[in-house]
Amino acid sequence: MINESVRTETFNLTNCDREPIHIPGAIQPHGLLLVISPLEWQITQISRNTQEFLGIEPEQLLGQPLDRLLPTDKIEAIAACLEGDFEQINPLKLSIETQNGTKKFNGIVHSLDENNIILELEINKSENDLDFIQFSQISKRILLQIQRASNLNELCQTIVQQIRKLTGFERVMIYQFDQTGAGDIIAEDKLEELESYLGLHYPDSDIPRQAKYLYTLNFIRSIPQVNYQPIAILALDNKQQKPLDLSLSILRSVSPLHIEYLQNMGVCATLTISLMKEGKLWGLIACHHRSPYFVPYETRNICEFLGQVMSLELASKEANEDLDYKIFLKSVQSQLVNALGKAENLTNALIKDREKLLKLVNATGVVIYTEENLLRIGQTPPEEVLPDLIAWLENRFEQDLFVTHSLPKIYPDAIAFKEVACGLLALSITKVQKNYVLWFRPEVLQEVNWAGKPEKLKNLEEDGTETLSPRKSFKLWQEMVQQQSQPWKPWEIEGAIELRSAIVGILLRKINELAELNLELERSNTELDAFAYIASHDLKEPLRGIHNYSNFLLEDYAELLDAEGVDKLHTLIKLTKRMEDLINALLHFSRLGRQELTFQSFNLNQSLESIAELFTVSKRGENIEIRIPRSLPKIVGDRVLLEEVFTNLISNAFKYNNQSEKWVEIGFLDPTLSNSLEPSQPQLLTFYVRDNGIGIQEKHLDTIFRIFKRLHSLNKYGGGTGVGLTIVKKIIELHHGTIWIESSYGRGSTFYFTLPTEIV
Ligand code: ADP
């Protein structure tokens, strides 16, 4: 009995990944297929189309010895290959006697398993078969062209041109797969009148997984006539017989879905050649024709050979390309690092060459975010969304790095700016401070549209059918890659990481330099304090001498001098007194630097109460008022010194005041307000001492803290040494605070300063 294999399950776009395309149970009609048992050399299966080629019914050949068809020497040749490789005899040149005369065939043999050999017969129409010399001549000529290609792009272009020339197809393309299995047309050679597919993208589903797998087993696939009737295969009745595996068959029937796809593209004949890299399917060379087109076995053989040559070239060309790119990135990186090393300011150095900063990771936009600055270069999300994005990012860094090529999928707010930021590569530079560099990449689709293809999509909108075509595929692919950017390459990420280490290195060096400078400054400050102390201390003694001797002169020799002489001696005594005041002030100042501070928490309200009492006594008769609008917080610091600060400032407030009613107000700013005025340390609170005095001109605001600096002549406003404010500043700084003034000339001044407090 005869058993005919037929498949009943139907497959469509949703289940095509499951279609068992290697066991279709049928072949294409342009040849004959025979399964031979090598034990009895008997025909165990045969395609139904024997009548057409041999003028004999298949049933008459099924179960028959092979020598009914083949001469003994050819059978022997096949038998000789049983232990080894059938490739060496392919194609078997066969002349078979039929009722319509002798027919020439190319026989292509491969072994299925130890019990089955598959012999496929294709009509050999060519008058003169290509011999080895011709084969090698053609191959050599094409190889020469291939070798001239200096990069991957040129290589692909050369191959499509050469294959088209060799085979005569109307269109030859190279289709390259990406990591997701989707593909791009990266090279094309075609008849001028045909529409170009170059640059189109296709989803993974266009070539189902099992079809891709078959391309890795069988490097060439020919469909000379897409609109064909599949030919069933008859087998000797055997219930256990497995479906015939046609993975390596040249005549294997094609999936109806693939046929439909080709028909939708207007393609009538194809030849597909696998491109392999490191054992994986890298891409395909696809040849298309709009009418039936048969390519003889020998030509197909050259195509397959060229595909293999290209596969070998691919690895080195791609490696070279990667290497070129890596070298380029390294040079960009070293230029950036160099500039950083020399720069005073990190941000300035980074943005100095904006292009380089973008090229470093092949981004289209970058944001540099520091505590003081926010800088945007190129295509970035709008400024107002960045703080939220950064807040979201903050605890997502892994080893100071965050990388994604589909930000909107994990951070939905990014949908609003996906055109510029589907890809995000973010670096956290320092942990203590919030310093970040964020690189962005646009949505792939956006890029494609920018590349100038949107008009082609319009046709798609009108396409309502369920079938696949390149345009439809393009749309499917678009849906697939929505909200995604090009993925970041490992060496781009590496470039960013290395930039970070360089920045950190530079920052560390700067910190070290600063620490050294600080140490140096501290040392010279101590020396200066010591010098001021010794100098003022030692100066006091001769000064006392001058003072005393001037007094003696006045007491003992006054009658020998005239009035002018006596007057001059009085001035001399006054000057020594002034000098003593100055030296005492300097001595006091220098002691501050040498003194150990006694930090304690104390009640400022109480301190001010006793200070106020002193002023009420000393300024009796004057109309003065000390205002404290609200209770003051407890201060943590050296009570004696801080009381001196308040005493000095209150004293100046009354001293430099022409009003008949003089007042001074002491208070503090609410923490948030104080922070906005002065970026102070968190535990520092801002106090103020405000008066309705004479005020200070803007130009003097910076200088009044300088030692011995006075703005008025000695006899005005009760004189002074010009050391008071210098001491105030020093004490504040010893408490890690800062002091500054706001003043309105003629109206009054406010001294602000920060001090550590016990805030609740
Ligand atoms: P002194 O009061 O001994 O001159 P200070 O160091 O206390 O020295 O002050 C330096 C100068 O700053 C003063 O000479 C005065 O001109 C100016 N000054 C200080 N406090 C005030 C104030 N509250 N209003 C106006 N000017 C002031």
mmCIF file with all atom_site columns, N, CA and C and ligand atoms in Angstrom, residues 648-649 652-657 691 693-696 704-706 709-712 719-726 743 749 751, ligand 1:
data_model
loop_
_atom_site.group_PDB
_atom_site.id
_atom_site.type_symbol
_atom_site.label_atom_id
_atom_site.label_alt_id
_atom_site.label_comp_id
_atom_site.label_asym_id
_atom_site.label_entity_id
_atom_site.label_seq_id
_atom_site.pdbx_PDB_ins_code
_atom_site.Cartn_x
_atom_site.Cartn_y
_atom_site.Cartn_z
_atom_site.occupancy
_atom_site.B_iso_or_equiv
_atom_site.pdbx_formal_charge
_atom_site.auth_seq_id
_atom_site.auth_comp_id
_atom_site.auth_asym_id
_atom_site.auth_atom_id
_atom_site.pdbx_PDB_model_num
ATOM   1   N N   . ASN A 1 648 ? 29.765 93.789  70.543 1.00 0.00 ? 648 ASN A N   1
ATOM   2   C CA  . ASN A 1 648 ? 30.406 94.615  69.511 1.00 0.00 ? 648 ASN A CA  1
ATOM   3   C C   . ASN A 1 648 ? 29.394 95.169  68.520 1.00 0.00 ? 648 ASN A C   1
ATOM   4   N N   . LEU A 1 649 ? 28.507 94.276  68.052 1.00 0.00 ? 649 LEU A N   1
ATOM   5   C CA  . LEU A 1 649 ? 27.563 94.703  67.020 1.00 0.00 ? 649 LEU A CA  1
ATOM   6   C C   . LEU A 1 649 ? 26.549 95.691  67.583 1.00 0.00 ? 649 LEU A C   1
ATOM   7   N N   . ASN A 1 652 ? 28.295 99.045  68.014 1.00 0.00 ? 652 ASN A N   1
ATOM   8   C CA  . ASN A 1 652 ? 28.409 99.765  66.736 1.00 0.00 ? 652 ASN A CA  1
ATOM   9   C C   . ASN A 1 652 ? 27.067 100.344 66.300 1.00 0.00 ? 652 ASN A C   1
ATOM   10  N N   . ALA A 1 653 ? 25.984 99.561  66.558 1.00 0.00 ? 653 ALA A N   1
ATOM   11  C CA  . ALA A 1 653 ? 24.651 100.000 66.137 1.00 0.00 ? 653 ALA A CA  1
ATOM   12  C C   . ALA A 1 653 ? 24.279 101.333 66.784 1.00 0.00 ? 653 ALA A C   1
ATOM   13  N N   . PHE A 1 654 ? 24.672 101.513 68.052 1.00 0.00 ? 654 PHE A N   1
ATOM   14  C CA  . PHE A 1 654 ? 24.370 102.780 68.729 1.00 0.00 ? 654 PHE A CA  1
ATOM   15  C C   . PHE A 1 654 ? 25.396 103.857 68.394 1.00 0.00 ? 654 PHE A C   1
ATOM   16  N N   . LYS A 1 655 ? 26.673 103.343 68.171 1.00 0.00 ? 655 LYS A N   1
ATOM   17  C CA  . LYS A 1 655 ? 27.778 104.279 67.942 1.00 0.00 ? 655 LYS A CA  1
ATOM   18  C C   . LYS A 1 655 ? 27.612 104.974 66.599 1.00 0.00 ? 655 LYS A C   1
ATOM   19  N N   . TYR A 1 656 ? 27.324 104.217 65.577 1.00 0.00 ? 656 TYR A N   1
ATOM   20  C CA  . TYR A 1 656 ? 27.216 104.805 64.237 1.00 0.00 ? 656 TYR A CA  1
ATOM   21  C C   . TYR A 1 656 ? 25.748 105.103 63.956 1.00 0.00 ? 656 TYR A C   1
ATOM   22  N N   . ASN A 1 657 ? 25.223 106.000 64.740 1.00 0.00 ? 657 ASN A N   1
ATOM   23  C CA  . ASN A 1 657 ? 23.792 106.275 64.679 1.00 0.00 ? 657 ASN A CA  1
ATOM   24  C C   . ASN A 1 657 ? 23.545 107.739 65.045 1.00 0.00 ? 657 ASN A C   1
ATOM   25  N N   . ASP A 1 691 ? 20.036 97.849  62.728 1.00 0.00 ? 691 ASP A N   1
ATOM   26  C CA  . ASP A 1 691 ? 19.952 99.140  63.424 1.00 0.00 ? 691 ASP A CA  1
ATOM   27  C C   . ASP A 1 691 ? 19.340 100.208 62.522 1.00 0.00 ? 691 ASP A C   1
ATOM   28  N N   . GLY A 1 693 ? 20.862 103.097 62.144 1.00 0.00 ? 693 GLY A N   1
ATOM   29  C CA  . GLY A 1 693 ? 22.001 104.010 62.156 1.00 0.00 ? 693 GLY A CA  1
ATOM   30  C C   . GLY A 1 693 ? 22.294 104.649 60.812 1.00 0.00 ? 693 GLY A C   1
ATOM   31  N N   . ILE A 1 694 ? 23.577 105.071 60.658 1.00 0.00 ? 694 ILE A N   1
ATOM   32  C CA  . ILE A 1 694 ? 23.954 105.875 59.491 1.00 0.00 ? 694 ILE A CA  1
ATOM   33  C C   . ILE A 1 694 ? 24.074 105.056 58.201 1.00 0.00 ? 694 ILE A C   1
ATOM   34  N N   . GLY A 1 695 ? 24.149 103.749 58.367 1.00 0.00 ? 695 GLY A N   1
ATOM   35  C CA  . GLY A 1 695 ? 24.271 102.910 57.168 1.00 0.00 ? 695 GLY A CA  1
ATOM   36  C C   . GLY A 1 695 ? 25.688 102.936 56.608 1.00 0.00 ? 695 GLY A C   1
ATOM   37  N N   . ILE A 1 696 ? 25.945 102.068 55.671 1.00 0.00 ? 696 ILE A N   1
ATOM   38  C CA  . ILE A 1 696 ? 27.296 101.966 55.081 1.00 0.00 ? 696 ILE A CA  1
ATOM   39  C C   . ILE A 1 696 ? 27.141 102.007 53.561 1.00 0.00 ? 696 ILE A C   1
ATOM   40  N N   . ILE A 1 704 ? 34.877 96.616  55.461 1.00 0.00 ? 704 ILE A N   1
ATOM   41  C CA  . ILE A 1 704 ? 34.800 96.988  56.886 1.00 0.00 ? 704 ILE A CA  1
ATOM   42  C C   . ILE A 1 704 ? 35.220 95.871  57.840 1.00 0.00 ? 704 ILE A C   1
ATOM   43  N N   . PHE A 1 705 ? 35.336 94.644  57.338 1.00 0.00 ? 705 PHE A N   1
ATOM   44  C CA  . PHE A 1 705 ? 35.781 93.554  58.232 1.00 0.00 ? 705 PHE A CA  1
ATOM   45  C C   . PHE A 1 705 ? 37.308 93.488  58.304 1.00 0.00 ? 705 PHE A C   1
ATOM   46  N N   . ARG A 1 706 ? 37.971 94.311  57.477 1.00 0.00 ? 706 ARG A N   1
ATOM   47  C CA  . ARG A 1 706 ? 39.439 94.284  57.450 1.00 0.00 ? 706 ARG A CA  1
ATOM   48  C C   . ARG A 1 706 ? 39.990 94.913  58.741 1.00 0.00 ? 706 ARG A C   1
ATOM   49  N N   . LYS A 1 709 ? 40.402 98.828  59.687 1.00 0.00 ? 709 LYS A N   1
ATOM   50  C CA  . LYS A 1 709 ? 39.661 99.598  58.691 1.00 0.00 ? 709 LYS A CA  1
ATOM   51  C C   . LYS A 1 709 ? 38.567 100.408 59.399 1.00 0.00 ? 709 LYS A C   1
ATOM   52  N N   . ARG A 1 710 ? 38.630 101.752 59.241 1.00 0.00 ? 710 ARG A N   1
ATOM   53  C CA  . ARG A 1 710 ? 37.570 102.618 59.773 1.00 0.00 ? 710 ARG A CA  1
ATOM   54  C C   . ARG A 1 710 ? 37.089 103.488 58.623 1.00 0.00 ? 710 ARG A C   1
ATOM   55  N N   . LEU A 1 711 ? 35.856 103.866 58.691 1.00 0.00 ? 711 LEU A N   1
ATOM   56  C CA  . LEU A 1 711 ? 35.327 104.673 57.588 1.00 0.00 ? 711 LEU A CA  1
ATOM   57  C C   . LEU A 1 711 ? 35.309 106.160 57.947 1.00 0.00 ? 711 LEU A C   1
ATOM   58  N N   . HIS A 1 712 ? 35.638 106.432 59.218 1.00 0.00 ? 712 HIS A N   1
ATOM   59  C CA  . HIS A 1 712 ? 35.547 107.837 59.637 1.00 0.00 ? 712 HIS A CA  1
ATOM   60  C C   . HIS A 1 712 ? 36.823 108.289 60.314 1.00 0.00 ? 712 HIS A C   1
ATOM   61  N N   . GLY A 1 719 ? 35.506 107.691 67.947 1.00 0.00 ? 719 GLY A N   1
ATOM   62  C CA  . GLY A 1 719 ? 36.788 107.015 67.650 1.00 0.00 ? 719 GLY A CA  1
ATOM   63  C C   . GLY A 1 719 ? 36.651 105.501 67.668 1.00 0.00 ? 719 GLY A C   1
ATOM   64  N N   . GLY A 1 720 ? 37.789 104.841 67.588 1.00 0.00 ? 720 GLY A N   1
ATOM   65  C CA  . GLY A 1 720 ? 37.765 103.376 67.591 1.00 0.00 ? 720 GLY A CA  1
ATOM   66  C C   . GLY A 1 720 ? 39.031 102.850 66.932 1.00 0.00 ? 720 GLY A C   1
ATOM   67  N N   . THR A 1 721 ? 39.240 101.541 67.075 1.00 0.00 ? 721 THR A N   1
ATOM   68  C CA  . THR A 1 721 ? 40.484 100.959 66.536 1.00 0.00 ? 721 THR A CA  1
ATOM   69  C C   . THR A 1 721 ? 40.279 100.344 65.161 1.00 0.00 ? 721 THR A C   1
ATOM   70  N N   . GLY A 1 722 ? 39.042 100.090 64.786 1.00 0.00 ? 722 GLY A N   1
ATOM   71  C CA  . GLY A 1 722 ? 38.780 99.409  63.511 1.00 0.00 ? 722 GLY A CA  1
ATOM   72  C C   . GLY A 1 722 ? 39.072 97.917  63.598 1.00 0.00 ? 722 GLY A C   1
ATOM   73  N N   . VAL A 1 723 ? 39.010 97.374  64.834 1.00 0.00 ? 723 VAL A N   1
ATOM   74  C CA  . VAL A 1 723 ? 39.294 95.936  64.994 1.00 0.00 ? 723 VAL A CA  1
ATOM   75  C C   . VAL A 1 723 ? 38.011 95.170  65.352 1.00 0.00 ? 723 VAL A C   1
ATOM   76  N N   . GLY A 1 724 ? 37.024 95.913  65.876 1.00 0.00 ? 724 GLY A N   1
ATOM   77  C CA  . GLY A 1 724 ? 35.801 95.277  66.382 1.00 0.00 ? 724 GLY A CA  1
ATOM   78  C C   . GLY A 1 724 ? 35.176 94.291  65.402 1.00 0.00 ? 724 GLY A C   1
ATOM   79  N N   . LEU A 1 725 ? 34.908 94.741  64.184 1.00 0.00 ? 725 LEU A N   1
ATOM   80  C CA  . LEU A 1 725 ? 34.247 93.851  63.214 1.00 0.00 ? 725 LEU A CA  1
ATOM   81  C C   . LEU A 1 725 ? 35.159 92.700  62.783 1.00 0.00 ? 725 LEU A C   1
ATOM   82  N N   . THR A 1 726 ? 36.484 92.975  62.766 1.00 0.00 ? 726 THR A N   1
ATOM   83  C CA  . THR A 1 726 ? 37.438 91.910  62.412 1.00 0.00 ? 726 THR A CA  1
ATOM   84  C C   . THR A 1 726 ? 37.341 90.800  63.449 1.00 0.00 ? 726 THR A C   1
ATOM   85  N N   . SER A 1 743 ? 22.978 96.902  53.813 1.00 0.00 ? 743 SER A N   1
ATOM   86  C CA  . SER A 1 743 ? 22.878 98.233  54.404 1.00 0.00 ? 743 SER A CA  1
ATOM   87  C C   . SER A 1 743 ? 22.260 99.211  53.424 1.00 0.00 ? 743 SER A C   1
ATOM   88  N N   . SER A 1 749 ? 21.681 99.538  58.976 1.00 0.00 ? 749 SER A N   1
ATOM   89  C CA  . SER A 1 749 ? 22.383 98.352  58.465 1.00 0.00 ? 749 SER A CA  1
ATOM   90  C C   . SER A 1 749 ? 21.871 97.107  59.166 1.00 0.00 ? 749 SER A C   1
ATOM   91  N N   . PHE A 1 751 ? 23.458 93.290  60.037 1.00 0.00 ? 751 PHE A N   1
ATOM   92  C CA  . PHE A 1 751 ? 24.549 92.306  59.991 1.00 0.00 ? 751 PHE A CA  1
ATOM   93  C C   . PHE A 1 751 ? 23.919 90.927  60.139 1.00 0.00 ? 751 PHE A C   1
HETATM 94  P P1  . ADP B 2 .   ? 35.522 100.677 65.146 1.00 0.00 ? 1   ADP B P1  1
HETATM 95  O O1  . ADP B 2 .   ? 34.109 100.732 65.538 1.00 0.00 ? 1   ADP B O1  1
HETATM 96  O O2  . ADP B 2 .   ? 36.454 100.512 66.232 1.00 0.00 ? 1   ADP B O2  1
HETATM 97  O O3  . ADP B 2 .   ? 35.888 101.752 64.173 1.00 0.00 ? 1   ADP B O3  1
HETATM 98  P P2  . ADP B 2 .   ? 34.742 98.298  63.767 1.00 0.00 ? 1   ADP B P2  1
HETATM 99  O O4  . ADP B 2 .   ? 35.587 97.219  63.178 1.00 0.00 ? 1   ADP B O4  1
HETATM 100 O O5  . ADP B 2 .   ? 33.763 97.905  64.792 1.00 0.00 ? 1   ADP B O5  1
HETATM 101 O O6  . ADP B 2 .   ? 35.743 99.385  64.305 1.00 0.00 ? 1   ADP B O6  1
HETATM 102 O O7  . ADP B 2 .   ? 34.001 98.980  62.558 1.00 0.00 ? 1   ADP B O7  1
HETATM 103 C C1  . ADP B 2 .   ? 34.689 99.310  61.391 1.00 0.00 ? 1   ADP B C1  1
HETATM 104 C C2  . ADP B 2 .   ? 33.987 100.443 60.698 1.00 0.00 ? 1   ADP B C2  1
HETATM 105 O O8  . ADP B 2 .   ? 32.739 100.018 60.179 1.00 0.00 ? 1   ADP B O8  1
HETATM 106 C C3  . ADP B 2 .   ? 33.604 101.563 61.611 1.00 0.00 ? 1   ADP B C3  1
HETATM 107 O O9  . ADP B 2 .   ? 34.660 102.484 61.695 1.00 0.00 ? 1   ADP B O9  1
HETATM 108 C C4  . ADP B 2 .   ? 32.364 102.144 60.972 1.00 0.00 ? 1   ADP B C4  1
HETATM 109 O O10 . ADP B 2 .   ? 32.747 103.119 60.038 1.00 0.00 ? 1   ADP B O10 1
HETATM 110 C C5  . ADP B 2 .   ? 31.747 101.012 60.261 1.00 0.00 ? 1   ADP B C5  1
HETATM 111 N N1  . ADP B 2 .   ? 30.609 100.446 61.016 1.00 0.00 ? 1   ADP B N1  1
HETATM 112 C C6  . ADP B 2 .   ? 30.645 99.402  61.871 1.00 0.00 ? 1   ADP B C6  1
HETATM 113 N N2  . ADP B 2 .   ? 29.407 99.133  62.341 1.00 0.00 ? 1   ADP B N2  1
HETATM 114 C C7  . ADP B 2 .   ? 28.559 100.022 61.751 1.00 0.00 ? 1   ADP B C7  1
HETATM 115 C C8  . ADP B 2 .   ? 27.145 100.254 61.826 1.00 0.00 ? 1   ADP B C8  1
HETATM 116 N N3  . ADP B 2 .   ? 26.334 99.512  62.600 1.00 0.00 ? 1   ADP B N3  1
HETATM 117 N N4  . ADP B 2 .   ? 26.640 101.254 61.058 1.00 0.00 ? 1   ADP B N4  1
HETATM 118 C C9  . ADP B 2 .   ? 27.430 101.983 60.241 1.00 0.00 ? 1   ADP B C9  1
HETATM 119 N N5  . ADP B 2 .   ? 28.767 101.792 60.133 1.00 0.00 ? 1   ADP B N5  1
HETATM 120 C C10 . ADP B 2 .   ? 29.333 100.862 60.902 1.00 0.00 ? 1   ADP B C10 1
#
